[in-house]
XYZ file of C-alpha atoms in Angstrom:
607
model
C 176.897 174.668 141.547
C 173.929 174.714 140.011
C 171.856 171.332 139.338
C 170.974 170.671 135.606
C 167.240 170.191 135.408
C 165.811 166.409 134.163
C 164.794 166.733 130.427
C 161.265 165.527 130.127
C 160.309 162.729 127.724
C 158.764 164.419 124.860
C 155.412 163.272 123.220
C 157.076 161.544 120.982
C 159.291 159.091 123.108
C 156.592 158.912 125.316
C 154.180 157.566 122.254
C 157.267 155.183 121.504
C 157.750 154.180 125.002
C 153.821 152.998 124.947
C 154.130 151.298 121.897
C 157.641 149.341 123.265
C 155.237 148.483 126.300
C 152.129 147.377 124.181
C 153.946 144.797 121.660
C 155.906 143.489 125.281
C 152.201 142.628 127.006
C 150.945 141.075 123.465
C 153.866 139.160 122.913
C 153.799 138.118 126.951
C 149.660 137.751 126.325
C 149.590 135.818 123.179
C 152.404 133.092 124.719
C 150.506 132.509 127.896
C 147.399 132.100 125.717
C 149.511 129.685 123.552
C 150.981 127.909 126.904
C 147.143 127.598 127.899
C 145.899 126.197 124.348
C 148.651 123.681 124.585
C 147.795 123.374 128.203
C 144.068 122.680 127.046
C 144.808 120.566 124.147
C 146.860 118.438 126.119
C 144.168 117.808 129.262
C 142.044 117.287 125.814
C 144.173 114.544 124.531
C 144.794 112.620 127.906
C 140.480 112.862 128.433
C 140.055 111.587 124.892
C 142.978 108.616 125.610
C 140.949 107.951 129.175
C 137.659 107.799 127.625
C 139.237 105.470 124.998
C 140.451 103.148 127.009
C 137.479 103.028 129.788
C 135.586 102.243 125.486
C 137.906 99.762 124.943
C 137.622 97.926 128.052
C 133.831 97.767 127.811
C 134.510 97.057 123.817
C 136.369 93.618 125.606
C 134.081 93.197 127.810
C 130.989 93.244 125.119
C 133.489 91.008 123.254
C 133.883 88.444 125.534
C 130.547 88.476 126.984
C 129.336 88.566 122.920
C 131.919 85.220 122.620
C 130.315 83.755 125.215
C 126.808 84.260 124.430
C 127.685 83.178 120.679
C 128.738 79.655 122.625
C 125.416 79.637 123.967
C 123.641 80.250 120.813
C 125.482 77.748 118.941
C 125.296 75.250 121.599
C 121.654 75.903 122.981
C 119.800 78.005 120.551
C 116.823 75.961 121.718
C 116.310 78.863 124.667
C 114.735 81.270 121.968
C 112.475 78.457 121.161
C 110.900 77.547 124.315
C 107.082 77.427 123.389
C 108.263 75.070 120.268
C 110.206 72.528 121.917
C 109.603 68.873 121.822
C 110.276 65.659 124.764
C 109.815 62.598 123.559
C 108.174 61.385 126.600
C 104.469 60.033 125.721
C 102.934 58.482 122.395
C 100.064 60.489 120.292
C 96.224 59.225 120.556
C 94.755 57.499 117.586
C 92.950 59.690 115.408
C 90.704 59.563 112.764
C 89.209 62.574 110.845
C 85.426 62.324 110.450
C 84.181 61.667 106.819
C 82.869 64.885 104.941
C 79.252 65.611 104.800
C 77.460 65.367 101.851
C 74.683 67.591 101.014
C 72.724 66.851 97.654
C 73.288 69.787 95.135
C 69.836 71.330 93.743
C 69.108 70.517 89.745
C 72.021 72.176 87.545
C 70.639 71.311 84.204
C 70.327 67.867 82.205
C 73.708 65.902 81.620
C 74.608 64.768 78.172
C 75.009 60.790 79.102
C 78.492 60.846 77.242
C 79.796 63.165 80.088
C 78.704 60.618 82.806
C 81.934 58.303 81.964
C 85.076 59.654 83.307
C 88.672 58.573 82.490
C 90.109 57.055 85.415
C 93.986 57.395 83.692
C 96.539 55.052 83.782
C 94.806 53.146 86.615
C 94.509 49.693 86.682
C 92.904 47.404 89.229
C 96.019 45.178 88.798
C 97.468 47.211 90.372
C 95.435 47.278 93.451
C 94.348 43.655 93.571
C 96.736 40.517 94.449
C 95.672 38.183 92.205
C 96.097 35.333 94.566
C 93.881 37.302 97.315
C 90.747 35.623 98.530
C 87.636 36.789 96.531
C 85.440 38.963 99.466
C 82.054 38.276 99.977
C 79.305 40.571 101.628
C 79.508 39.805 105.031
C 82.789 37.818 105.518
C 85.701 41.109 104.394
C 86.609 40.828 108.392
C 88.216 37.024 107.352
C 90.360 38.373 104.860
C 93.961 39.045 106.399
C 96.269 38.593 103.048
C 97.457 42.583 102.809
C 96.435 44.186 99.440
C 99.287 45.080 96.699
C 100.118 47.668 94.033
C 103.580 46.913 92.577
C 104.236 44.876 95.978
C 102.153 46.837 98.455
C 99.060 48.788 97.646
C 99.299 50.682 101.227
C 102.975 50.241 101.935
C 105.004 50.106 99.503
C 106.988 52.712 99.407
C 109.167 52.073 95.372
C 107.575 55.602 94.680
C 109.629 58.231 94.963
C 107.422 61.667 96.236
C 108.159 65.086 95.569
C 110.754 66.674 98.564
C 112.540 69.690 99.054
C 111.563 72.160 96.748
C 113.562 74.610 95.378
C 111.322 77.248 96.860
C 112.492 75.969 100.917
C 116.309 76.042 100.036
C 116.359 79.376 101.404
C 114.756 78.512 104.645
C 116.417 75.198 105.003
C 120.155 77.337 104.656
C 119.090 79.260 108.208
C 118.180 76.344 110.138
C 120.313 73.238 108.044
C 123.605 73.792 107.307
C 124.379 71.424 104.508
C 124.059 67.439 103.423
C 126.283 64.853 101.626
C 125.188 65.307 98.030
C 123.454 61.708 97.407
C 121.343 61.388 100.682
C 118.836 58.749 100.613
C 115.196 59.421 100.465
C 114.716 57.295 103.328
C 117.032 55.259 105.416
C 117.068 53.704 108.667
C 119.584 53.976 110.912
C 121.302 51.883 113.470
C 118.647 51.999 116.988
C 120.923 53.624 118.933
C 120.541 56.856 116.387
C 116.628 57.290 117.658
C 115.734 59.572 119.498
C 114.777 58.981 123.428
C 112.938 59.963 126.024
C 113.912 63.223 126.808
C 115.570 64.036 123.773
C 115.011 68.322 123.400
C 113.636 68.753 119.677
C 112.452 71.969 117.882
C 110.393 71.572 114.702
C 110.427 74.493 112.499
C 108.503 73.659 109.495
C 109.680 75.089 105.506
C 107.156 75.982 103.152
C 107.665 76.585 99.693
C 104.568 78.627 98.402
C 103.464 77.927 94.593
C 102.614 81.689 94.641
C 102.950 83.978 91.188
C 101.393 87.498 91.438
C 100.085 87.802 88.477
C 97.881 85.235 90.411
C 96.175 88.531 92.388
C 95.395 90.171 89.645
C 91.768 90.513 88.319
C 92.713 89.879 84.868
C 94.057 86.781 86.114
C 90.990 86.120 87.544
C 88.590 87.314 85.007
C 89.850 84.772 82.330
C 89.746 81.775 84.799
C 92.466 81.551 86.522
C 92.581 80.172 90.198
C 93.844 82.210 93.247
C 95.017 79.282 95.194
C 98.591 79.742 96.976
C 99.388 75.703 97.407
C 101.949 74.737 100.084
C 103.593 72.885 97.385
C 107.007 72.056 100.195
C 106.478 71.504 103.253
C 109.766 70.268 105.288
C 109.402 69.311 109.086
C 113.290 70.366 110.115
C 113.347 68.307 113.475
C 116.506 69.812 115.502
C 117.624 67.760 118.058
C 119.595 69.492 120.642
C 120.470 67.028 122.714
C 121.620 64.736 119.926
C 123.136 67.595 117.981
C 121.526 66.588 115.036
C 118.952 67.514 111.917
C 116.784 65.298 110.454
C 114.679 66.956 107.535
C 111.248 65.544 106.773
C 109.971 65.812 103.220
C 106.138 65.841 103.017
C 104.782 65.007 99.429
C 102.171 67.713 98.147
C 99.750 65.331 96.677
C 99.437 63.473 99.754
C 96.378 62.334 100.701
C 95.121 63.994 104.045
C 93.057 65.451 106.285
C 93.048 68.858 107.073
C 92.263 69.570 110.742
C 88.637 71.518 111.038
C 88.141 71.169 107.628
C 86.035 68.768 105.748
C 86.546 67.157 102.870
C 88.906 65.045 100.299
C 92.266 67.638 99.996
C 95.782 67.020 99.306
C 97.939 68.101 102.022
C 99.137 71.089 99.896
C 95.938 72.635 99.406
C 96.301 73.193 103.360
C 97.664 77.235 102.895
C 94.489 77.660 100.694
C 92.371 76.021 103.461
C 93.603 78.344 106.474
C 92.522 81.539 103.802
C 95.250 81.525 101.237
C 98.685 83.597 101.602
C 97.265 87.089 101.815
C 94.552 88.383 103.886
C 91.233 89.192 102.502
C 88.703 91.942 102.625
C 84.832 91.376 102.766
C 84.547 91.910 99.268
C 86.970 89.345 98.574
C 90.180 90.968 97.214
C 94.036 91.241 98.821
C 94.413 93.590 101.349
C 97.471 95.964 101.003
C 99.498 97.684 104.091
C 100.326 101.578 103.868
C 102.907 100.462 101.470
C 101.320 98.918 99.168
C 101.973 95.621 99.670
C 100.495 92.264 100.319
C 99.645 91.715 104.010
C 100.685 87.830 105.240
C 97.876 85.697 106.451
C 99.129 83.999 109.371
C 95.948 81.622 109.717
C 96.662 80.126 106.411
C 100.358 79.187 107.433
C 98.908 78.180 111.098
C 97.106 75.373 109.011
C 99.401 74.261 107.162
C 101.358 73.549 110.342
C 98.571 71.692 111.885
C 97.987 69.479 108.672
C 101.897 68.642 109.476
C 101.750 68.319 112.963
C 98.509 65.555 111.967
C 100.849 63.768 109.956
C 103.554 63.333 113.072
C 100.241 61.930 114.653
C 99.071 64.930 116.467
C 100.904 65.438 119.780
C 104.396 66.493 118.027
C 103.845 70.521 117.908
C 105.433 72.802 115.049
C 105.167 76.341 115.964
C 107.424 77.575 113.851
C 107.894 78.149 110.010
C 109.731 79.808 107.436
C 107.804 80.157 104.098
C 109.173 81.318 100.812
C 107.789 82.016 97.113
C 109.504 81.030 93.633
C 110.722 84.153 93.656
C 113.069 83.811 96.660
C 114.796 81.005 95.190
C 115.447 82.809 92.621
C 116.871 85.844 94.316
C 118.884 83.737 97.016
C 120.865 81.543 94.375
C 121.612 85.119 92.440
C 122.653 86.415 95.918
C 125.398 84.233 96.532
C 126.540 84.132 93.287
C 125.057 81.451 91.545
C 125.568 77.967 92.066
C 128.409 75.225 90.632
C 126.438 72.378 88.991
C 126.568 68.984 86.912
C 123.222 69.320 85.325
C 122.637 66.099 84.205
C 118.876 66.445 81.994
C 118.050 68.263 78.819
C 115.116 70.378 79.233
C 113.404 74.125 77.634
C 111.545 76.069 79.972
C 109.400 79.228 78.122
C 112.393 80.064 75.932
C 115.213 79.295 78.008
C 117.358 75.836 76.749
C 119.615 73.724 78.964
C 122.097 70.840 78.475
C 123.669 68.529 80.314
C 127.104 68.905 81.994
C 129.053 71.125 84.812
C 128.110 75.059 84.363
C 127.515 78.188 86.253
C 124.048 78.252 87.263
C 122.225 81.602 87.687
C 118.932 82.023 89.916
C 116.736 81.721 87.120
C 118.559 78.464 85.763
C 118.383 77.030 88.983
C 114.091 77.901 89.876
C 113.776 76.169 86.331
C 115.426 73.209 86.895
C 113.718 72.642 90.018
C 110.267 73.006 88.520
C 110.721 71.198 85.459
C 108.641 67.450 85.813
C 106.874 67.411 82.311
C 107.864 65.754 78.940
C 106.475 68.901 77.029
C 109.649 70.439 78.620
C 111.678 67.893 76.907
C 112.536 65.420 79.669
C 112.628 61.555 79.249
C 109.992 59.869 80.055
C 111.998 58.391 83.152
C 113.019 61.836 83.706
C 108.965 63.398 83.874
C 106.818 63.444 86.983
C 107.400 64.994 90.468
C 109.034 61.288 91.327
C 111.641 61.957 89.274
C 111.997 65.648 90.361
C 112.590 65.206 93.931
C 116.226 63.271 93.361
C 117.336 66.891 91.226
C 115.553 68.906 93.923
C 117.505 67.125 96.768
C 120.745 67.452 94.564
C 120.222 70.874 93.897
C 119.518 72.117 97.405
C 122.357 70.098 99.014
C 124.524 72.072 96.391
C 122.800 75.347 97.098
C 123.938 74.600 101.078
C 127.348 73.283 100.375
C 128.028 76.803 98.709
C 126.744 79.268 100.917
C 128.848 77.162 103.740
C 132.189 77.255 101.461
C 131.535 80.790 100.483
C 131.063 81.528 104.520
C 128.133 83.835 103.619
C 125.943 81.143 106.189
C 125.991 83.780 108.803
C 124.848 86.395 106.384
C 121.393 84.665 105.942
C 119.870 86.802 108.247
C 120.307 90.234 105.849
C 119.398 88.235 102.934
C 116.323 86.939 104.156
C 115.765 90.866 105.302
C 116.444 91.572 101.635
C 113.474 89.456 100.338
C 110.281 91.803 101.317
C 107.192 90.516 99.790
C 108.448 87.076 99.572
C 109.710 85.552 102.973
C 107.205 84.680 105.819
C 107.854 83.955 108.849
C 107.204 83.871 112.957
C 110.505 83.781 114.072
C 112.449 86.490 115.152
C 115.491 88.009 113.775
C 117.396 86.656 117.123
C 115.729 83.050 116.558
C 117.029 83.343 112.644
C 120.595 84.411 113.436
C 120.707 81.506 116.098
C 119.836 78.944 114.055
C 122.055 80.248 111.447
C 124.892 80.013 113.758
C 124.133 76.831 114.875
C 124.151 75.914 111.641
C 127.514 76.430 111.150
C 128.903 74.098 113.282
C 126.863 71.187 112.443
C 128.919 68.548 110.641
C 127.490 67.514 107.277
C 126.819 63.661 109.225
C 124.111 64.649 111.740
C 121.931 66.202 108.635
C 119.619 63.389 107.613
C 116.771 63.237 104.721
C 113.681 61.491 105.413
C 110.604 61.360 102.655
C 106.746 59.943 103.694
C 106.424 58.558 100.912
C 103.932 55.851 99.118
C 102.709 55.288 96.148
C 101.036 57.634 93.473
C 98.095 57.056 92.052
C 95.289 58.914 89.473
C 93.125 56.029 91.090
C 89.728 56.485 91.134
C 89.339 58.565 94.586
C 88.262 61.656 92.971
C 90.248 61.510 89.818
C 93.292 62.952 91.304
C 96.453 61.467 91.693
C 97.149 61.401 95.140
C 100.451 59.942 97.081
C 98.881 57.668 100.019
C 101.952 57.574 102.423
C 103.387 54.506 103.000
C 102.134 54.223 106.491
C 104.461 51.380 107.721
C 107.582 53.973 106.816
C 105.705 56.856 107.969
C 105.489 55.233 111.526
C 109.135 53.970 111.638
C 110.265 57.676 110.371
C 108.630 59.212 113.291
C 110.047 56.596 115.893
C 114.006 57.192 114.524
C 113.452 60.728 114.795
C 111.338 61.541 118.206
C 111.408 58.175 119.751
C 107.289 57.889 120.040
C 105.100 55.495 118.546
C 102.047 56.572 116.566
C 99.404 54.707 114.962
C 99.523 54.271 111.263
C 96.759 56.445 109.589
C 94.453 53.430 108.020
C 91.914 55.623 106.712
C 94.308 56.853 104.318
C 95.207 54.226 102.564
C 94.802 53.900 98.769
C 92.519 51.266 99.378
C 89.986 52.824 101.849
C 90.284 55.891 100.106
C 89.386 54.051 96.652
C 86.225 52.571 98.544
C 85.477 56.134 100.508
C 84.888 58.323 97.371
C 82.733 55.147 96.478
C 80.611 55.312 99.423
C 80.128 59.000 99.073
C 79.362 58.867 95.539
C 76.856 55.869 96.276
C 74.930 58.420 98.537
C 74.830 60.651 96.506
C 73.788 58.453 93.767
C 70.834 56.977 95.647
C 69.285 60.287 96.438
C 69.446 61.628 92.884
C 67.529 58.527 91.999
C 65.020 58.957 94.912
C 62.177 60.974 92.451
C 63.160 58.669 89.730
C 62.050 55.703 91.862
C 59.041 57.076 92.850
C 57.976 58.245 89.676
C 58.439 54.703 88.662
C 57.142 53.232 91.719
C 58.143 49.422 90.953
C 57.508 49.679 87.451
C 60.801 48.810 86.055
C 62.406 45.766 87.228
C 66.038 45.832 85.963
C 66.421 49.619 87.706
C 64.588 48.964 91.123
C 67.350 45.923 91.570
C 69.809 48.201 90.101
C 68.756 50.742 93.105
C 68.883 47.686 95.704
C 72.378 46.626 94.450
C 73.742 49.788 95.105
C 72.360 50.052 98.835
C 73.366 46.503 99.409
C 77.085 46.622 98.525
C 76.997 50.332 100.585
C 75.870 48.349 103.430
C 78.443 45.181 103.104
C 80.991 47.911 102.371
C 80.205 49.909 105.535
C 81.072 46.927 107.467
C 84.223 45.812 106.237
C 85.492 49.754 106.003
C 85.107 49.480 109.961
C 86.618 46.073 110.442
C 89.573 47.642 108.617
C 89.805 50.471 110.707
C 89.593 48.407 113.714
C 92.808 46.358 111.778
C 90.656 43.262 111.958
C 90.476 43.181 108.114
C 93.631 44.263 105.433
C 91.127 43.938 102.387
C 89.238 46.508 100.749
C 89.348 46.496 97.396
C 87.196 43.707 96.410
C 83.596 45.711 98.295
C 85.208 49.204 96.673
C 85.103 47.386 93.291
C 81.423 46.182 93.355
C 80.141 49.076 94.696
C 81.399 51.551 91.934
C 80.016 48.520 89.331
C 76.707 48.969 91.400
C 76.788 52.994 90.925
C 77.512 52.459 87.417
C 74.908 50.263 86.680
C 72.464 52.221 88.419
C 73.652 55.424 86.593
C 72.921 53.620 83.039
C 69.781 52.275 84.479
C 68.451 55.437 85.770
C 68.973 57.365 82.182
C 67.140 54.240 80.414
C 64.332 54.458 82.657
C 64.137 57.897 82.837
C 63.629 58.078 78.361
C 61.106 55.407 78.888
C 58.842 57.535 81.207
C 59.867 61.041 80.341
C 60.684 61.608 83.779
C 61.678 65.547 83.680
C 63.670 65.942 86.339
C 67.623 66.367 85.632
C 69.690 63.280 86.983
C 72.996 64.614 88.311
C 76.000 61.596 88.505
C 78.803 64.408 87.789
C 81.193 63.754 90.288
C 83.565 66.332 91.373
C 85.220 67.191 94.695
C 83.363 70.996 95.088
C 80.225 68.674 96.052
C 81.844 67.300 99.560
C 84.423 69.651 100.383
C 83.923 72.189 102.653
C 86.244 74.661 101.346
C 87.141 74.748 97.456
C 90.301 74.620 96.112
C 92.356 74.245 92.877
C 92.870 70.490 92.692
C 96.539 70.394 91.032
């Protein structure tokens, strides 16, 4: 039988037959490509979770190592600080600045006689003389040993009460502080056991509030009179004892009476920032420099002054290397930063527009800069309310308020970014780190280790230059420094209010004597009543010389009583000199104007 041939596929199931075996291999192709991605996404997944947790471990590790360093920092921020550190180990070497060099001015003109008499203010020589003190004689001032008085104590009394913190160093004091208990005395001494020893660690980071405007740097400013002077107008010594755990915050008055180290001259201890070159660096031609972006550049020599004036009024061996310096401004922008402050205002006072009244209220930064400037009656104040002796009580009120709500608020560790925030106005040589550790440190200090010290004295517009100047209290100034670094210093007696009142004397008696030197020879013994006038003065120069030295020496307390005749003997020769010189027509202009640009080596706005 015959076998049936095989029918061969034709094209078309052929065609199908492909197509069957095409959609079976991309089916088959796209799952294994699937199986892979999931494959793939998986091994993805268990990387990512690997890589995670080897993140997380270091994340703890940073953590705990970040805990541990934050111990440190809190507990021993002092290790950032190593070149500013204190021991109290050895006492500072008596010092005593050099008097200023006088150097006769050449003829300015004739002076109308009625301009010769200056108004000495409220000053009184009650108030300098005890009336029951022994009446000094040329000769015999090194006897005297009954201490001089001004409402009690001419150089140590201390009833005054001197400007302290300002608003302007709130913003500094809040890195490096913490807070106080709102009614902190000026000045009080503690229990002995509180001083510090020998051995003690202590950082001193200074606060200086700048009296700094800018319309200040501009040349209409200038051109209509204005002065350029930046004044240190707050300067806080924050002495942070690390070894004690404790802050004690030194107020230094503005108008104090000082000497500025390498400078000559009469200055109050604000006028220090001016005396290191101001706040801004200067060109040769005299005007602000500016950086690439247009602003201001810092002059670290002026601040470098102002922390050696401070460091000579710890006696010169305590170092400050450290400072935070702030403008109005800053106040301003730090109070509106945190929100404003919670306050009992408790004066009524205007300031250019703006009226306040007493009683609790919601205080804004500009509220808050005005009640910490205000001191004047035109302002509205009482008069027991006026002056910066009042102001300091507010000022200490005010900041302890200002520090109390940046604690409660817990923005204390934010200080760092808002002192970042205040370009143009903060200055400083510490570090971001050194900032944020203090800061920190901060935080944990209880309210009880903060204590408020003031070197005070007693103000006076007496007649040492015209201004009024606060002559510390030296007594208190010496017992401040031995509570807080354990050393003993000696007590500054050439800046007393007495030897000051008979050192402008002295210099003005020089001066007065050599403007009368043609006079005298033009005269040439011809008038009686101004040759002895011309003796008198060199006489009581002379006796005065020698009991300025005995009191230096501390063999005399008494002063006033040679300080007294010898400005009678420059006023007498004065009025002589202008009676003698009518009678002969002497030409030649007689200069007695007395002013502080004639023996200072650097000149500076007086205020």
């Amino acid at each position: 039988m015959e076998t049936p041939k095989k029918r061969r596929p034709s094209a078309e199931a052929k065609h199908a037959e492909k197509t069957l075996g095409d959609v079976e291999r991309r089916r088959k192709a796209i799952a294994l490509k699937k199986k892979r991605a999931a494959l793939k996404k998986k091994k993805r997944k268990r990387t990512i979770l690997i890589v995670l947790g080897v993140v997380l471990a270091l994340l703890l590790a940073v953590g705990g190592f970040a805990v541990y360093e934050y111990k440190k920092l809190t507990n021993d921020p002092s290790k950032l600080f190593q070149k500013g550190g204190f021991t109290a180990t050895t006492a500072p070497a008596t010092t005593v600045a050099p008097a200023p060099t006088y150097v006769p001015d050449a003829d300015e003109g004739e002076i109308d006689p009625d301009d010769l008499t200056h108004d000495p203010g409220d000053f009184d020589m009650s108030d300098l003389k005890d009336a029951d003190a022994p009446e000094a004689t040329e000769g015999n001032d090194a006897t005297a040993t009954e201490t001089e008085t001004t409402e009690g104590n001419a150089d140590n009394a201390g009833d005054a009460t001197p400007p302290a913190p300002e608003a302007t160093a709130a913003l500094a004091t809040t890195a490096a502080a913490g807070s106080a208990t709102a009614g902190s005395a000026a000045f009080h001494t503690e229990a002995s056991s509180t001083a510090a020893t020998e051995g003690d660690d202590i950082l001193n980071v200074l606060l200086i509030g700048v009296d700094y405007a800018e319309e200040r740097l501009t040349d209409e400013w200038l051109e209509k009179g204005g002065s350029s002077a930046e004044h240190a107008d707050v300067m806080i010594v924050l002495a942070i004892n690390f070894t004690k755990q404790r802050v004690d915050m030194i107020s230094l008055p503005r108008d104090t009476y000082a000497h500025i180290p390498g400078v000559q001259g009469i200055y109050k201890l604000n006028a220090s920032l001016d005396c290191g070159g101001g706040l801004f660096k200067k060109g040769e031609d005299g005007k602000w420099l500016k950086d690439s972006s247009g602003n201001y550049i810092p002059n670290e020599k002026g601040f470098e002054k102002v922390m050696e004036s401070c460091e000579w009024m710890l006696g010169g061996n305590i170092p400050i290397k450290h400072y935070y310096a702030v403008t109005m401004p800053a106040v301003k922008q730090l109070v509106d930063a945190i929100g404003g402050v919670d306050y009992d205002l408790d004066v009524t006072f205007s300031m250019q527009g703006r009226d306040y009244k007493p009683g609790k209220q919601h205080m804004n930064g500009q509220a808050v800069l005005d009640y910490l400037r205000v001191r004047k009656s035109g302002s509205g104040l009482k008069s027991d309310e006026t002056g910066d002796g009042a102001r300091v009580n507010r000022q200490k009120d005010m900041l302890v308020a200002i520090l109390n709500q940046l604690r409660s608020s817990g923005m204390l560790t934010k200080i760092p970014e808002i002192l970042r925030s205040f370009k143009g106005q903060l200055f400083t040589n510490c570090t971001f780190e050194q900032t944020t550790a203090l800061a920190l440190y901060a935080m944990d200090m209880p309210a009880k280790n903060i204590r408020m010290w003031s070197m005070d004295g007693i103000w006076s517009s007496k007649k040492s230059a015209k201004l009024n100047f606060c002559f510390t209290d030296q007594k208190k100034r010496v017992e401040i420094i031995k509570e807080v670094y354990g050393v003993d210093v000696p007590e500054y007696r050439d800046c007393t209010m007495s030897y000051a009142y008979w050192f402008w004397w002295d210099l003005q008696a020089t001066r007065y004597l050599e403007t009368c030197s043609g006079l005298k020879k033009a005269l040439d013994g011809g008038n009686s009543s101004f040759t002895k006038a011309y003796k008198a003065v060199q006489s009581a120069r002379a006796a005065g010389r020698k009991s300025a030295q005995n009191y230096l020496e501390g063999k005399s307390n008494y002063m006033n009583d040679v300080a007294e005749k010898l400005e009678k003997a420059c006023e007498n020769l004065r009025n002589e000199a202008i009676a003698a010189k009518g009678s002969i027509g002497y030409k030649k202009s007689l200069d007695f104007y007395s002013t502080l640009k004639r023996y200072n080596q650097i000149e500076v706005d007086p205020s």
